[in-house]
Short mmCIF file of C-alpha atoms and ligand atoms in Angstrom, two decimals:
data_model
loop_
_atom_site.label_atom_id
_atom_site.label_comp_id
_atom_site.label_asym_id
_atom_site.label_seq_id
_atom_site.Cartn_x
_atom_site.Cartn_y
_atom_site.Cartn_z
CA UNK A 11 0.00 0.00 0.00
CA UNK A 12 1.58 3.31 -1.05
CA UNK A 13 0.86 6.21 1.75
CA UNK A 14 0.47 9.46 -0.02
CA UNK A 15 3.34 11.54 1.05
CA UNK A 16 4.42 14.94 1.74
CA UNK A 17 7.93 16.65 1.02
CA UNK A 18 8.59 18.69 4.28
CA UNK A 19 11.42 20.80 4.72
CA UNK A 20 11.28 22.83 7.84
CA UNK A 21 13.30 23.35 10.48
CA UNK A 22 13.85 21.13 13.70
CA UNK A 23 12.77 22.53 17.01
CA UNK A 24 13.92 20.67 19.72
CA UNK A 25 10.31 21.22 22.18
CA UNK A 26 8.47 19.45 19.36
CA UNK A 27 6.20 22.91 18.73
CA UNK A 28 7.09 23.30 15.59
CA UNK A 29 8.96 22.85 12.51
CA UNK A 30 9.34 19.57 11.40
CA UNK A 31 8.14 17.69 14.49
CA UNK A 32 4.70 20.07 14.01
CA UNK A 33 4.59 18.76 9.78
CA UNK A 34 5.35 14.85 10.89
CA UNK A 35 2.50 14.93 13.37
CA UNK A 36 -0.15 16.87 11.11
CA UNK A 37 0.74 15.07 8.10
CA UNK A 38 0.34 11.74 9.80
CA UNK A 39 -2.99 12.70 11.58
CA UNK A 40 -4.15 13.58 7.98
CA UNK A 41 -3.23 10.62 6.10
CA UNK A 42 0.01 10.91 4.97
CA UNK A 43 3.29 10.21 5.37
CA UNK A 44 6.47 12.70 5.67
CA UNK A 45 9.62 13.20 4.07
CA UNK A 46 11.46 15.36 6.29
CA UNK A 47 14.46 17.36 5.04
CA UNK A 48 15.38 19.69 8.08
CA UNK A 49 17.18 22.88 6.84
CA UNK A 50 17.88 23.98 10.07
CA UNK A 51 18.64 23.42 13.40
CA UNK A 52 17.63 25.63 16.09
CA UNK A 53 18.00 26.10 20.40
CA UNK A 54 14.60 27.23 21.79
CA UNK A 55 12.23 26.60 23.76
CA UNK A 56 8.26 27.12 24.04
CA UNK A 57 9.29 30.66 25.14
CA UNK A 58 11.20 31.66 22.19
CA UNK A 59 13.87 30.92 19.64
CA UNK A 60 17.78 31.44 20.54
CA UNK A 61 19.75 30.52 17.55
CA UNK A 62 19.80 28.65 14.26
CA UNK A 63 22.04 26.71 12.85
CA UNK A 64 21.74 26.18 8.83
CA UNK A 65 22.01 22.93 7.37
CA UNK A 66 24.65 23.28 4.58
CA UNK A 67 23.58 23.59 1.02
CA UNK A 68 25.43 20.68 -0.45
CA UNK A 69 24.50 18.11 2.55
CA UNK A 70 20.86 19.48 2.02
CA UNK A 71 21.28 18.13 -1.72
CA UNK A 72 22.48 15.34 -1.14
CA UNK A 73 19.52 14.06 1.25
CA UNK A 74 17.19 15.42 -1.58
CA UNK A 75 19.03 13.32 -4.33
CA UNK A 76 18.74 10.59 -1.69
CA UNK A 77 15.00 10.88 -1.73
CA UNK A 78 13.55 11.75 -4.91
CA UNK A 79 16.06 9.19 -6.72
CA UNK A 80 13.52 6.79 -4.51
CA UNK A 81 10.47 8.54 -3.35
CA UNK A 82 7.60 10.41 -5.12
CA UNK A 83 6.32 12.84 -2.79
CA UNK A 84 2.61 14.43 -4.00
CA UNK A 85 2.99 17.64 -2.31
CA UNK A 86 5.71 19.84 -0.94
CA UNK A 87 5.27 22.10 2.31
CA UNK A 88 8.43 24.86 2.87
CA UNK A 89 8.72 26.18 6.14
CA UNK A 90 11.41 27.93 7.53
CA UNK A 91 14.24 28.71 5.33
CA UNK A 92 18.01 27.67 6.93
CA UNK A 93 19.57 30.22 4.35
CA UNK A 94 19.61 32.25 1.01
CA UNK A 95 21.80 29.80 -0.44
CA UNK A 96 18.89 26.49 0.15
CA UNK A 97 16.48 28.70 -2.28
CA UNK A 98 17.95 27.39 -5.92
CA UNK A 99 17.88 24.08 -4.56
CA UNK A 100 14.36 24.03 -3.19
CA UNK A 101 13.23 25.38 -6.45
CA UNK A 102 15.27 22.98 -8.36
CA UNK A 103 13.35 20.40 -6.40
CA UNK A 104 9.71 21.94 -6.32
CA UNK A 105 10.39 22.72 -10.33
CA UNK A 106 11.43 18.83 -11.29
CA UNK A 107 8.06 17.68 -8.85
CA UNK A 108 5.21 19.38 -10.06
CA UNK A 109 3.18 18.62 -7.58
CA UNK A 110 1.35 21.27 -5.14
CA UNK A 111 3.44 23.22 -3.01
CA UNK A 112 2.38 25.09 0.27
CA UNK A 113 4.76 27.86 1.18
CA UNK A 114 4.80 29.07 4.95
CA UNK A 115 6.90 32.32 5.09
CA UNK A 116 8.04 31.82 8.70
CA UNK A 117 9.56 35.48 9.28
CA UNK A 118 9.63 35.37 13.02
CA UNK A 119 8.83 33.36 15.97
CA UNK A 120 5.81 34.30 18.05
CA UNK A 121 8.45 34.66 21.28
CA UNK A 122 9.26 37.58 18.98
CA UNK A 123 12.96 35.98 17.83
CA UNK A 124 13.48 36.87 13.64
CA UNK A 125 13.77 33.93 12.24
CA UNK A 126 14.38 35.02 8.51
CA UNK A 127 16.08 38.15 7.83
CA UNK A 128 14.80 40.77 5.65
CA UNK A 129 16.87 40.29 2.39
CA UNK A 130 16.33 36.48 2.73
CA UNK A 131 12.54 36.97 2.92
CA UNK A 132 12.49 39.35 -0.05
CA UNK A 133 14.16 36.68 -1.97
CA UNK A 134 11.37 34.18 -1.01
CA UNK A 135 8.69 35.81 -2.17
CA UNK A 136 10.58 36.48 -5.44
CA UNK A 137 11.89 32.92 -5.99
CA UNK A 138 9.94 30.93 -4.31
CA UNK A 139 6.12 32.49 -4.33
CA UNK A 140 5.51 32.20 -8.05
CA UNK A 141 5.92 28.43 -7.61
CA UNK A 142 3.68 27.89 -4.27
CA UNK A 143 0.02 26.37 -4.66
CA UNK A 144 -0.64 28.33 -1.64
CA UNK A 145 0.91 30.57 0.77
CA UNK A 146 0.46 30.86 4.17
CA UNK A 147 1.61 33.67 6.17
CA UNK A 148 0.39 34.86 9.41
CA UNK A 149 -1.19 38.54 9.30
CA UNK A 150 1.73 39.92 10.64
CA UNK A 151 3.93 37.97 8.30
CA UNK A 152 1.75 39.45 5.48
CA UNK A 153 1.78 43.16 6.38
CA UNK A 154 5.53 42.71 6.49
CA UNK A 155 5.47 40.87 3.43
CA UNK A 156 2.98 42.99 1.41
CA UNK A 157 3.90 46.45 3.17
CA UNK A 158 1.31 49.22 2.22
CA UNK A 159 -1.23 46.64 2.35
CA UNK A 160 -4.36 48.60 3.54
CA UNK A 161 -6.12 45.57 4.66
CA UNK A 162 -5.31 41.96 5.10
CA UNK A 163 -7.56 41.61 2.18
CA UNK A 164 -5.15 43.74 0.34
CA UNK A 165 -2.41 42.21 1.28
CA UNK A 166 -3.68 38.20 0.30
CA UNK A 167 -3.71 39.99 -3.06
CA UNK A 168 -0.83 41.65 -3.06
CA UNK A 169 0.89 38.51 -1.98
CA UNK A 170 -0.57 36.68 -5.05
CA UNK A 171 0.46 39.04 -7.37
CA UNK A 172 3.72 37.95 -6.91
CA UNK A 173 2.81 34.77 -8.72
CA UNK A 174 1.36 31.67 -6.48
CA UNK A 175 -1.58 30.55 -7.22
CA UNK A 176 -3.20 31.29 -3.90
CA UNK A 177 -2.39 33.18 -0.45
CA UNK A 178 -4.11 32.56 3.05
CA UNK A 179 -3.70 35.30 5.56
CA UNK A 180 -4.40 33.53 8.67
CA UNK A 181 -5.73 35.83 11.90
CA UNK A 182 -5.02 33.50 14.68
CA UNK A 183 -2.79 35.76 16.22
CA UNK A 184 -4.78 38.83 15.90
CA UNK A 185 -7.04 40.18 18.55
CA UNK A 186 -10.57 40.29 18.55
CA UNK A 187 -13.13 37.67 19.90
CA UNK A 188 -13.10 36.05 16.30
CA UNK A 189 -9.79 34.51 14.24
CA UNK A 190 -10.67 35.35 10.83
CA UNK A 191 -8.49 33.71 8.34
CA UNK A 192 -8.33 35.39 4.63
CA UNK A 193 -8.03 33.40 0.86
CA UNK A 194 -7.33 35.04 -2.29
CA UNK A 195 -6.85 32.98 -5.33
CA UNK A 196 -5.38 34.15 -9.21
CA UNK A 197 -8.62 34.15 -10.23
CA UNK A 198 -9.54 36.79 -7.57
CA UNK A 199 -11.86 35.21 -5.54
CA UNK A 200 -11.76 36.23 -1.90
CA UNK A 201 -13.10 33.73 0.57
CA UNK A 202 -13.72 34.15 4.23
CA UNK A 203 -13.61 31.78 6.72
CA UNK A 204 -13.99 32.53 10.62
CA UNK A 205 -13.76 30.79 14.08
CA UNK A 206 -14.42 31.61 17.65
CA UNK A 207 -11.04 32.60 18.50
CA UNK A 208 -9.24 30.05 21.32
CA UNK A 209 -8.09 31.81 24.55
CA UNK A 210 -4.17 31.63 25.37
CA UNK A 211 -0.88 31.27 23.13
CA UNK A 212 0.23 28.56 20.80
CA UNK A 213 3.55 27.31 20.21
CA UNK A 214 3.45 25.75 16.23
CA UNK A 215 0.13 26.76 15.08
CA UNK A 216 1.22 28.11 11.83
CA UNK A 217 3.26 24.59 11.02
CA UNK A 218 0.33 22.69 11.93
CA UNK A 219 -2.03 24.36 9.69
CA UNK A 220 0.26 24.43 6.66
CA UNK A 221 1.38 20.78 7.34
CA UNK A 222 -2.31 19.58 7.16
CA UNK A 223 -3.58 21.33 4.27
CA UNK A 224 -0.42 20.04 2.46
CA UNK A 225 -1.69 16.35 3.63
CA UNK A 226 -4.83 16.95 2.22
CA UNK A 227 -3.38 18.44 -1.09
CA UNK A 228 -1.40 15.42 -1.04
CA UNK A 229 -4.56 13.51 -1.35
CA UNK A 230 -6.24 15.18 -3.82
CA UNK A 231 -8.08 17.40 -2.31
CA UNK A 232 -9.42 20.63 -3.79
CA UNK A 233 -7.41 23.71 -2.65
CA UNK A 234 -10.91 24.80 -0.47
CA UNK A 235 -11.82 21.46 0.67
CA UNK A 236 -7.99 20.87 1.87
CA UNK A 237 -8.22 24.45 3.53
CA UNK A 238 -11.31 23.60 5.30
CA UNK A 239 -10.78 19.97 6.84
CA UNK A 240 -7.33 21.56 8.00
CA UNK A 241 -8.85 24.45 10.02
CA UNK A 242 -11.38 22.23 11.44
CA UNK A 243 -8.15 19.96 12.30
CA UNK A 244 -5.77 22.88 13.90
CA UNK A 245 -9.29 24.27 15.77
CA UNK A 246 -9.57 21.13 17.54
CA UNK A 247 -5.75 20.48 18.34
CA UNK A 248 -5.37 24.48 19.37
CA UNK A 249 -8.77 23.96 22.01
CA UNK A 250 -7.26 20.64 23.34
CA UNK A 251 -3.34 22.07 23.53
CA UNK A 252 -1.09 21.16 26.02
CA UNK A 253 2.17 22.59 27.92
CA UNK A 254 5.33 20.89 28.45
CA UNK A 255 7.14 24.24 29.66
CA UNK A 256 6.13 27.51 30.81
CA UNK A 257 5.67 29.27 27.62
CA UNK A 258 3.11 29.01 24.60
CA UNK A 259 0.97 25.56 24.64
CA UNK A 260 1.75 23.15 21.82
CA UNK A 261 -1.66 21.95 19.63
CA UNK A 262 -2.52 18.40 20.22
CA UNK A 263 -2.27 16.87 16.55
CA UNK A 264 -2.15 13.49 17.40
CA UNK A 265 -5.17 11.57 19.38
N1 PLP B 21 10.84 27.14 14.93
C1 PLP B 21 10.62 26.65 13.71
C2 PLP B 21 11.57 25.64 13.17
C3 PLP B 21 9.50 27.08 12.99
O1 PLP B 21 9.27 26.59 11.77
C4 PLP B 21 8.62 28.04 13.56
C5 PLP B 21 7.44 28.53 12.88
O2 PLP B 21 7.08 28.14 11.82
C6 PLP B 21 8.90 28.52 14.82
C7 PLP B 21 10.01 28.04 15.49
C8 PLP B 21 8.04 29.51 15.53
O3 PLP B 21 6.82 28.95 15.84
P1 PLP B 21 5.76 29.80 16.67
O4 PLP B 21 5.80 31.17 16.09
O5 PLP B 21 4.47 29.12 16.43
O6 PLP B 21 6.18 29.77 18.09
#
């Protein structure tokens, strides 16, 4: 029996928040299976992040070879970047595929740590956004990403003009009784989606939601259908979080 599977390259965070522990556990809880390339290491905790450590370009290459020479993943999800030089490879890889590809701009940590620099981000929405099925930032991700943006509305377009096919703007970590998460698509179609928003902080949300929509994509699900089975998902592991330190509470993606 061949387990869809999803191409995951993320970093590693040690507390098992997120990053690539976050994409193993949401992929598997959605029905697939992960192939995790990390592209960097970091030291934090649930409190913040303290340092990264890059994976190296050519070792990163080599574990892709490694893969794809054997595997055929059906989706891709691209979390945080380890450095400028791991963008011609990830689009060499996501180019040869052909097969959906989620993009989460991670820009920084919600401890407050940056966890992509300026430049590099600029070059991620250049080289890597006209490739993505869907991208995925945060709202503050997106007004940093889109800046001028009136709205968030404005700035899921904005986003898309820069080539992939569709952007969420997710609200999660907005204020305001209600999370209200945002989706513009090419065609320009807007769609809304909102949810009572879940007291307290979270520790890997953004991982967890891009993980499982990449699952579903994975799968064959329609862009909206994927979108909407993995909110349901994340709204469910976000209300029944748990702590293992005394910062943010990590979302409970597995039963
Ligand atoms: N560490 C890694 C490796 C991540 O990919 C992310 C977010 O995507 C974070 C830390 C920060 O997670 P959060 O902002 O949910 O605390």
């Amino acid at each position: 029996m061949l387990l869809p599977s999803v191409l995951c390259l993320s970093g590693f965070d040690p507390s098992g928040g997120a990053g690539m522990q976050a994409d193993i556990e949401a992929c598997a809880a959605n029905g697939a299976h992960t192939l995790g390339v990390v592209t960097a290491l970091t030291a934090q905790n649930t409190r913040n992040v303290f340092a990264i450590e890059p994976v190296g370009v050519e070792f990163m290459r080599r574990q892709l070879d490694a893969l794809l020479e054997d595997c055929r993943p059906a989706a891709v999800k691209i979390g945080l970047i380890g450095s400028a030089a791991q963008l011609p490879v990830i689009l060499d890889v996501i180019s040869e595929l052909g097969v959906p590809v989620v993009c989460d701009p991670v820009l920084r940590a919600s401890g407050g740590a940056t966890l992509l620099t300026p430049d590099i981000a600029v070059q991620l929405v250049a080289d890597l956004f006209p490739h993505a099925s869907l991208v995925t930032p945060n709202a503050a991700e997106a007004r940093q990403l889109a800046p001028g943006s009136p709205t968030l509305r404005a700035a899921a377009q904005a986003l898309c003009n820069h080539g992939c096919a569709a952007a969420l703007v997710t609200g999660g970590d907005e204020q305001g009784g209600e999370a209200e998460d945002i989706l513009y698509t090419r065609q320009g179609n807007y769609r809304t989606w909102r949810s009572t928003r879940i007291a307290g902080g979270f520790h890997g949300a953004g991982c967890t939601l891009s993980s499982a929509i990449a699952a579903r994509l994975a799968q064959g699900d329609a862009l909206e259908v994927a979108i909407e089975h993995a909110r349901k998902y994340v709204h469910t592991a976000l209300a029944t979080a748990f702590s293992v330190g005394r910062g943010r509470a990590i979302p409970r993606r597995r039963a």
